[in-house]
Coordinates of C-alpha atoms and ligand atoms in Angstrom, one line a residue:
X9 CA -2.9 2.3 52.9
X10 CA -2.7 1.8 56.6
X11 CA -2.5 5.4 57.2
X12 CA -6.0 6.2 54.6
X13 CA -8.1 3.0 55.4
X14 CA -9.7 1.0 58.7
X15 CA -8.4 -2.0 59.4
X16 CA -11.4 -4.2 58.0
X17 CA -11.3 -2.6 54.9
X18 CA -8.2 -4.6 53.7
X19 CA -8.4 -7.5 51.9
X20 CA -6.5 -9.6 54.0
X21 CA -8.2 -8.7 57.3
X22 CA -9.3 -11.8 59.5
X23 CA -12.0 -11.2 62.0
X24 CA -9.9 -14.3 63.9
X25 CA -6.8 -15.1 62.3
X26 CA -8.6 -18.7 63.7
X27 CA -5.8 -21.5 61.0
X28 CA -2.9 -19.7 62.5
X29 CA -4.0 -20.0 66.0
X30 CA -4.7 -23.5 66.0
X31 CA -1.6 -24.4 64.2
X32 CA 0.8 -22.3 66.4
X33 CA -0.9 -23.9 69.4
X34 CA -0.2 -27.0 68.1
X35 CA 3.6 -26.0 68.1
X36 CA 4.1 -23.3 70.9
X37 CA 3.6 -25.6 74.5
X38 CA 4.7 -22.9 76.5
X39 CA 2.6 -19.9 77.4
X40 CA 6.1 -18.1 77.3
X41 CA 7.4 -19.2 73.2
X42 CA 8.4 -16.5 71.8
X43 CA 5.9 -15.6 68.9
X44 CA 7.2 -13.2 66.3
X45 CA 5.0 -12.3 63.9
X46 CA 6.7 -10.9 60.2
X47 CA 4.4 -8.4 58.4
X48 CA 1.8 -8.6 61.2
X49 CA 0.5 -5.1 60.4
X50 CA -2.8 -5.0 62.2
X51 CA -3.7 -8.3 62.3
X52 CA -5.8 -9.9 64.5
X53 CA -3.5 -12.7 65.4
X54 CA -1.8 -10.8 68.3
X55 CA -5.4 -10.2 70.0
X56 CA -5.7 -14.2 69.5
X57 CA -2.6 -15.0 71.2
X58 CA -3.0 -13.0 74.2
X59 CA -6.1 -14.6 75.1
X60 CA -5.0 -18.3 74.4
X61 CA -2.0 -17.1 77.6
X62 CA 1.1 -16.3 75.5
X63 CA 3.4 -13.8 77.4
X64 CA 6.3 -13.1 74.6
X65 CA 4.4 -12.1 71.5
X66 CA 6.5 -9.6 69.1
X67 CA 4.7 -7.7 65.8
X68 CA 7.0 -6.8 63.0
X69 CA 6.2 -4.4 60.1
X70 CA 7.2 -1.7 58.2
X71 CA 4.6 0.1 58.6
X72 CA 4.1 2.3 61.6
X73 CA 0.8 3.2 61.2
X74 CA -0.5 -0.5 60.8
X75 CA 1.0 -1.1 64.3
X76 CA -0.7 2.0 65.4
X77 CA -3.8 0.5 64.4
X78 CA -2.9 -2.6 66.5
X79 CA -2.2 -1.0 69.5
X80 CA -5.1 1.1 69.5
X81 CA -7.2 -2.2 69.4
X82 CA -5.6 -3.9 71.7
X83 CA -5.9 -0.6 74.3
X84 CA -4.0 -1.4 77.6
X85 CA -3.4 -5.2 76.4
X86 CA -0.8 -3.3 74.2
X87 CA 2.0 -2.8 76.6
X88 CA 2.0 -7.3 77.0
X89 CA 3.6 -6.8 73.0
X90 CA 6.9 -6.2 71.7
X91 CA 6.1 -3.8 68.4
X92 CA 8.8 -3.7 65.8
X93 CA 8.7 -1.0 63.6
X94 CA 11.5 -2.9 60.9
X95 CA 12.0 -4.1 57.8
X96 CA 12.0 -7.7 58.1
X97 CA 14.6 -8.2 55.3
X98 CA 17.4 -6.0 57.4
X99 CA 15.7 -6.1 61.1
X100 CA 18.0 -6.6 63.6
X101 CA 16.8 -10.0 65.6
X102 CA 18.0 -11.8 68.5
X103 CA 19.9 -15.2 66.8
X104 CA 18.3 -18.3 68.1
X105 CA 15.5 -16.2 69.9
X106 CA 12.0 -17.2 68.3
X107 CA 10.3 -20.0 68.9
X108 CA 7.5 -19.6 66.3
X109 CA 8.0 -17.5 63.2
X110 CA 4.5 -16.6 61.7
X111 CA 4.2 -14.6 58.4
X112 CA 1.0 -14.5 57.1
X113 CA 0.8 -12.8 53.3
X114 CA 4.1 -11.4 53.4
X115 CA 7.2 -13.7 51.9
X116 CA 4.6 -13.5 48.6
X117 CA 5.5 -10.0 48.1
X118 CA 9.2 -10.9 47.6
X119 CA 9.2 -11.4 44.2
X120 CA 13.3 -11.0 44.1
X121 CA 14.8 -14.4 44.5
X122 CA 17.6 -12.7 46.6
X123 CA 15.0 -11.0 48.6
X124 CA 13.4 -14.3 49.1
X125 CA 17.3 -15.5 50.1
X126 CA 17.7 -12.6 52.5
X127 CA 14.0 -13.3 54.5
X128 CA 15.3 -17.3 54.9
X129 CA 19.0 -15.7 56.0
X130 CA 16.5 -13.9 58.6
X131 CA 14.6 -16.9 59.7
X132 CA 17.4 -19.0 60.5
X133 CA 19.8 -16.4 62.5
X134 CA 16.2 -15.9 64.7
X135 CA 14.8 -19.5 64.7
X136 CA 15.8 -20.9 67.1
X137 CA 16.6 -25.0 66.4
X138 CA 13.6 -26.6 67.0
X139 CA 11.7 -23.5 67.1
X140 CA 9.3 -23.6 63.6
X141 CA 8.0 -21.4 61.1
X142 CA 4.7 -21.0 59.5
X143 CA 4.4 -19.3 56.8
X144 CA 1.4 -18.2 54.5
X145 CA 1.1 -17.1 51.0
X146 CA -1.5 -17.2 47.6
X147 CA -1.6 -20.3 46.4
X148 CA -1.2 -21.6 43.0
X149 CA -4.7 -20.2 41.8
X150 CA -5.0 -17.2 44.3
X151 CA -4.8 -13.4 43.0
X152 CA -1.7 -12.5 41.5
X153 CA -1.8 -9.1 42.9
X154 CA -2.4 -7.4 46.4
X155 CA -2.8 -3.9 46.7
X156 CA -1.7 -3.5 42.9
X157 CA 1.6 -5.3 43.9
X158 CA 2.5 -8.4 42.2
X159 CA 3.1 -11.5 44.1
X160 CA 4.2 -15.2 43.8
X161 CA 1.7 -17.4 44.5
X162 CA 3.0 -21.3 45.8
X163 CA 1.9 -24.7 46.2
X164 CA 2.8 -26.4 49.4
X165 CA 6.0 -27.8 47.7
X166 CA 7.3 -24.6 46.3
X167 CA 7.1 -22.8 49.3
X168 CA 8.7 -25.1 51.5
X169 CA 11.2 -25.3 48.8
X170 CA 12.2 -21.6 49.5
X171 CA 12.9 -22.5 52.7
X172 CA 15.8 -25.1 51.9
X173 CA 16.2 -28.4 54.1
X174 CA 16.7 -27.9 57.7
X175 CA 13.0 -26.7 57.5
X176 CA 11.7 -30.3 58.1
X177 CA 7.5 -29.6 56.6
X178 CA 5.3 -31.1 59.0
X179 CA 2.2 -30.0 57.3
X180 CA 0.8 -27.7 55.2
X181 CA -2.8 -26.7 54.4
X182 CA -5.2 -25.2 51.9
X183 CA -7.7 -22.4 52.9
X184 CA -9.7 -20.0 51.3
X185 CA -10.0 -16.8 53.0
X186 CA -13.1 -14.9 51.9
X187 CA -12.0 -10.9 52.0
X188 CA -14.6 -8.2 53.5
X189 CA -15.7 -7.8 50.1
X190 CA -17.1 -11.6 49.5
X191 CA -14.1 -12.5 47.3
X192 CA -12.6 -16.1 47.8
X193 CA -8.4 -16.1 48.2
X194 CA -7.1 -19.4 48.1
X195 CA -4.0 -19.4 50.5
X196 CA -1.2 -22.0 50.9
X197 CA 0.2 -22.3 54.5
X198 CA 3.5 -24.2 55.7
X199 CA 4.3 -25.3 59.4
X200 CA 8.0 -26.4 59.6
X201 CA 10.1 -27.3 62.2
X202 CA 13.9 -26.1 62.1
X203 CA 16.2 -28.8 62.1
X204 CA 19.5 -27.2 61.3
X205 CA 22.3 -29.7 59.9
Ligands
SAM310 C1 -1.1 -8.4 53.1 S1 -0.6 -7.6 54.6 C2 -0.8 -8.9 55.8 C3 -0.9 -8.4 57.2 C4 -1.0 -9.5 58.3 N1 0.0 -10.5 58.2 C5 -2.4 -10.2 58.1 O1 -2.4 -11.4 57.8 O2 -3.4 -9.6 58.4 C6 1.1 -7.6 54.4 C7 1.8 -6.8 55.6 O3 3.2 -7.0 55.4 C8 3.9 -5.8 55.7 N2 5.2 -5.9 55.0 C9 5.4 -6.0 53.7 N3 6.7 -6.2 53.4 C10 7.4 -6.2 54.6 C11 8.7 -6.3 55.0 N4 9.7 -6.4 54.1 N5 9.0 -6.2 56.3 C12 8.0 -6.1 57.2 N6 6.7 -6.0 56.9 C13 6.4 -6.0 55.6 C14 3.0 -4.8 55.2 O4 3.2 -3.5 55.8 C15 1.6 -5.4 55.6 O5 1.3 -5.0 56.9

């Protein structure tokens, strides 16, 4: 899709990726937190973080030409990214490296409970203890497809439940994301901190 369509066209496409931003703030003090966003294909989230001052911002996908698409917005603010061009279920990551996970419309793709298994595996060899996660999906009564794939769609208590204990919830929230084409998406989103036992 990436390589056929502009980046507005999608469905998920944020002019500001503005609920993210304000909760990763809330979580990432220091203008150096290493931010790793999971399936950030060409969001608009990376632009977002540059400008709010964070140096260590990292963009994961599996698809090349989404993170083409970033970079060639970005222009020269590019080369301030790390782009990952991985799988996040088998991506090699740092242990104990990231200070904020973000995933925003991706873990509801995983419709495989040992895929689901292998993306929490991920999170906690990356997370760093006290680091957090935020992680956004469909919500109970948003669209059970994207892109003609199906997804799971989760209330605040179900995804957090994915994520097993030592991710202590310290809030989640409701929004409904309106795509370019005027169609409301009610999303589920939930901020945890990492509190390994
Ligand atoms: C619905 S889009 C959301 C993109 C972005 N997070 C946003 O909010 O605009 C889902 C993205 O996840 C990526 N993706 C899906 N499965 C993935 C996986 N297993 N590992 C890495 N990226 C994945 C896709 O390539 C796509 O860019």
């Amino acid at each position: 899709m990436y390589r056929t369509n502009e980046p507005h066209a999608f469905s998920w496409y944020q002019a500001e990726a503005r609920l993210s931003l304000e909760l990763i703030r809330r979580v990432a003090r220091d203008a150096d937190s290493q931010i790793l966003d999971v399936g950030g294909g060409a969001s608009t989230l990376v632009d977002g973080l540059l400008v709010a001052g964070y140096t260590n911002v990292a963009v994961l996908d599996l698809s090349p030409a989404a993170l083409d698409q970033a970079r060639s917005r970005l222009g020269a603010s590019a080369t301030r990214v790390r782009w990952i061009d991985a799988d996040i279920l088998s991506a090699e990551l740092l242990g104990q490296s990231v200070d904020v996970w973000h995933d925003r419309a991706v873990f509801h793709f995983l419709t495989d409970a040992s895929d689901r298994q292998r993306y929490v595996a991920q999170a906690r060899r990356a997370v760093r203890p006290g680091g957090h996660m935020l992680v956004a999906t469909f919500a109970e009564d948003g669209p059970a497809r994207c892109s003609g794939l199906e997804v799971v769609r989760y209330a605040p208590e179900a995804l957090h439940h994915e994520f097993g204990p030592d991710f202590r919830l310290l809030e989640s929230a409701r929004e409904i994301h309106v795509t370019p084409r005027g169609t409301p998406q009610a999303f589920t989103y939930c901020l945890c901190r990492f509190e390994p036992m």
